[in-house]
Structures are given as structure tokens and as C-alpha cells.
XYZ file of C-alpha atoms in Angstrom:
168
model
C -6.572 -47.465 -189.283
C -6.777 -51.295 -189.976
C -4.308 -51.913 -187.156
C -6.481 -50.265 -184.538
C -9.359 -52.658 -184.926
C -7.701 -55.577 -183.270
C -6.635 -53.513 -180.228
C -10.119 -51.913 -179.876
C -11.654 -55.460 -180.101
C -9.191 -56.558 -177.292
C -9.940 -53.370 -175.310
C -13.717 -54.026 -175.646
C -13.212 -57.666 -174.729
C -11.348 -56.860 -171.636
C -13.667 -54.097 -170.498
C -16.569 -56.705 -170.998
C -14.693 -59.316 -168.914
C -13.997 -56.608 -166.268
C -17.639 -55.658 -166.106
C -18.812 -59.399 -165.946
C -16.268 -59.970 -163.046
C -17.491 -56.883 -161.170
C -21.148 -57.934 -161.527
C -20.364 -61.527 -160.347
C -18.410 -60.121 -157.462
C -21.388 -57.699 -156.493
C -23.776 -60.569 -156.662
C -21.660 -62.729 -154.375
C -21.064 -59.980 -151.862
C -24.825 -59.465 -151.622
C -25.597 -63.185 -150.985
C -22.624 -63.483 -148.528
C -23.842 -60.450 -146.781
C -27.280 -61.814 -146.406
C -25.907 -65.192 -145.255
C -23.878 -63.433 -142.490
C -27.154 -62.976 -140.515
C -28.777 -60.210 -138.562
C -27.115 -56.826 -137.761
C -27.968 -55.033 -134.551
C -28.096 -51.287 -133.891
C -28.033 -49.914 -130.315
C -29.343 -46.272 -130.265
C -30.569 -43.772 -127.535
C -32.754 -40.756 -128.511
C -32.726 -37.806 -126.192
C -35.850 -35.544 -126.581
C -35.554 -31.958 -127.794
C -39.118 -31.036 -128.339
C -42.431 -32.650 -127.837
C -46.034 -31.789 -128.090
C -47.641 -34.662 -126.053
C -50.550 -33.481 -124.052
C -50.454 -34.165 -120.157
C -53.832 -36.048 -120.093
C -54.162 -37.582 -123.653
C -57.545 -38.859 -124.777
C -58.609 -41.110 -127.588
C -57.916 -39.530 -130.868
C -55.140 -37.099 -129.631
C -51.820 -37.118 -131.451
C -48.468 -35.643 -130.896
C -44.831 -35.352 -132.413
C -41.589 -35.607 -130.659
C -38.257 -34.585 -131.886
C -34.827 -36.237 -130.679
C -31.180 -36.088 -131.026
C -30.070 -39.595 -131.874
C -26.779 -41.135 -130.196
C -25.095 -44.356 -130.137
C -25.866 -46.350 -126.735
C -22.745 -46.278 -124.346
C -22.934 -49.136 -121.768
C -20.815 -48.748 -118.670
C -19.310 -51.615 -116.665
C -22.412 -51.984 -114.362
C -24.513 -52.354 -117.722
C -26.171 -48.897 -117.325
C -26.956 -47.430 -120.648
C -26.372 -43.753 -121.719
C -26.258 -41.624 -124.661
C -22.894 -41.899 -126.536
C -21.693 -40.030 -129.641
C -24.476 -38.105 -131.625
C -25.172 -39.813 -134.965
C -28.296 -38.039 -136.245
C -31.975 -37.286 -135.127
C -35.331 -38.867 -134.807
C -38.928 -38.210 -134.557
C -42.072 -39.825 -133.352
C -45.682 -39.304 -134.481
C -48.086 -41.033 -131.927
C -51.837 -41.274 -131.709
C -53.890 -42.320 -128.770
C -56.045 -45.293 -130.013
C -57.371 -46.190 -126.554
C -57.478 -44.116 -123.475
C -58.479 -45.576 -119.960
C -57.995 -44.473 -116.370
C -54.698 -46.483 -116.096
C -53.101 -45.056 -119.218
C -53.205 -45.091 -123.022
C -52.509 -47.366 -126.001
C -50.627 -45.401 -128.586
C -49.936 -46.301 -132.245
C -46.723 -44.589 -133.308
C -44.458 -44.236 -136.471
C -40.805 -43.554 -135.572
C -37.958 -42.278 -138.025
C -34.279 -42.690 -137.013
C -32.063 -40.585 -139.310
C -28.362 -41.186 -139.330
C -25.510 -40.161 -141.894
C -25.830 -43.782 -142.977
C -29.420 -43.604 -143.918
C -32.794 -43.519 -142.523
C -34.924 -46.335 -140.779
C -38.763 -46.352 -140.357
C -40.361 -48.181 -137.470
C -43.975 -48.709 -136.478
C -45.597 -50.016 -133.302
C -48.510 -49.983 -130.748
C -47.557 -49.451 -127.305
C -49.533 -49.935 -123.855
C -48.475 -46.990 -121.687
C -50.334 -48.041 -118.303
C -49.039 -47.068 -115.088
C -45.717 -45.362 -114.603
C -42.715 -45.906 -117.101
C -40.421 -46.917 -118.417
C -42.537 -48.685 -121.085
C -41.050 -51.403 -123.299
C -42.592 -52.184 -126.768
C -41.653 -54.090 -129.921
C -41.767 -52.178 -133.153
C -41.658 -53.402 -136.914
C -38.828 -52.016 -139.077
C -40.842 -51.109 -142.176
C -38.120 -49.821 -144.366
C -35.108 -47.589 -144.809
C -32.860 -45.512 -147.027
C -29.219 -45.435 -147.699
C -27.304 -48.299 -145.905
C -30.759 -49.420 -144.664
C -32.454 -49.572 -148.009
C -34.708 -52.581 -148.078
C -34.454 -53.124 -144.246
C -36.793 -55.395 -142.291
C -36.599 -56.542 -138.845
C -37.905 -55.588 -135.363
C -36.692 -53.167 -132.655
C -37.165 -53.260 -128.875
C -37.935 -49.740 -127.641
C -37.668 -48.730 -124.085
C -39.578 -45.249 -123.516
C -38.406 -43.665 -120.286
C -39.223 -40.027 -119.746
C -37.351 -37.826 -122.293
C -35.222 -40.772 -123.498
C -35.946 -43.736 -125.718
C -33.541 -46.648 -126.089
C -33.502 -48.552 -129.269
C -32.211 -52.160 -130.006
C -32.737 -52.682 -133.644
C -32.367 -56.071 -135.191
C -32.033 -55.781 -139.031
C -32.770 -58.889 -141.082
C -32.950 -57.522 -144.506
């Protein structure tokens, strides 16, 4: 029994050193990943179901459900839906309605196998689309936990194109 004590002590010391090394490596990996800079996601959403009224008025709200795809770009630069990677939803409210169109405030959720991103924006929808807006990335889960940044969103009929730049 006495002979086992030195071996146990060495085993404990080796395990402690391995844990300390792993913690140091993890901390270095996090800081180097943050130093690498921004990350961009390009996604295309294709509407499946929506409850948007034909003539929205101030106070109206609606939800929309989408299939979420990677964005494929052909040689001419035209974007289209690529491989399906998840789903998405919008919940929008009209904050101002005028003859020319509406201003909406929307919360968007993009859900992939890697995690979820949450975006929020206000969009001027005057005249015919497509409408382009900038949204704030307000958080995420999974790979996107703690995410911050912004997204450029192009709303075009039953499609939405997302260029999401993550900074956190």
C-alpha cells in the first residue's frame, strides 16, 4: 500500500498538468479565434408560409416561416438557394403605414444545425421591392453563442437573402 502512494501522486500531478495545459490551449484558441476577425455567412431563405396582410396598417403584425439554404452564386453573380441548412422565421409589426408603403420592425430567427442566430431590424418598405435593410445580430446559440454583428438583408418577394457578418 505504501508503494502505491508515490504512483498516485505522480498520476495526480500528470493529470493536473494535462488539465492546466488543456485550459491554457483553450484560452489561447479563443483569443486567436477572436483575433482572426469577422466571419461572414451567406444564406437564402425561401418562404413556406406567411400571414402578411395584403394591405398592412399601423399595428398589424405577421409571421413568416422559411426554409434556409446556403447561397449559391453563379458565374454571372446571380444568387440562388443552395443546399438546405435549416429553417427561419420572421415576426414583423407595422410601425408606420403610409400611402407609399410601410415601416416594419422585425425579429428574425435563423436556425441551422450549427446553432441559432437572432436578428432585429426596422425596414422601410416603400414602393416595389426588393427592399434592403441592415439588421443587428442580437445573439445566438451553439456555434453562434455570444454572436454580435450585423446582417444585410434583401427582401425580394418570397425570398430573403442574408449576408451576416459576425464579430463576436
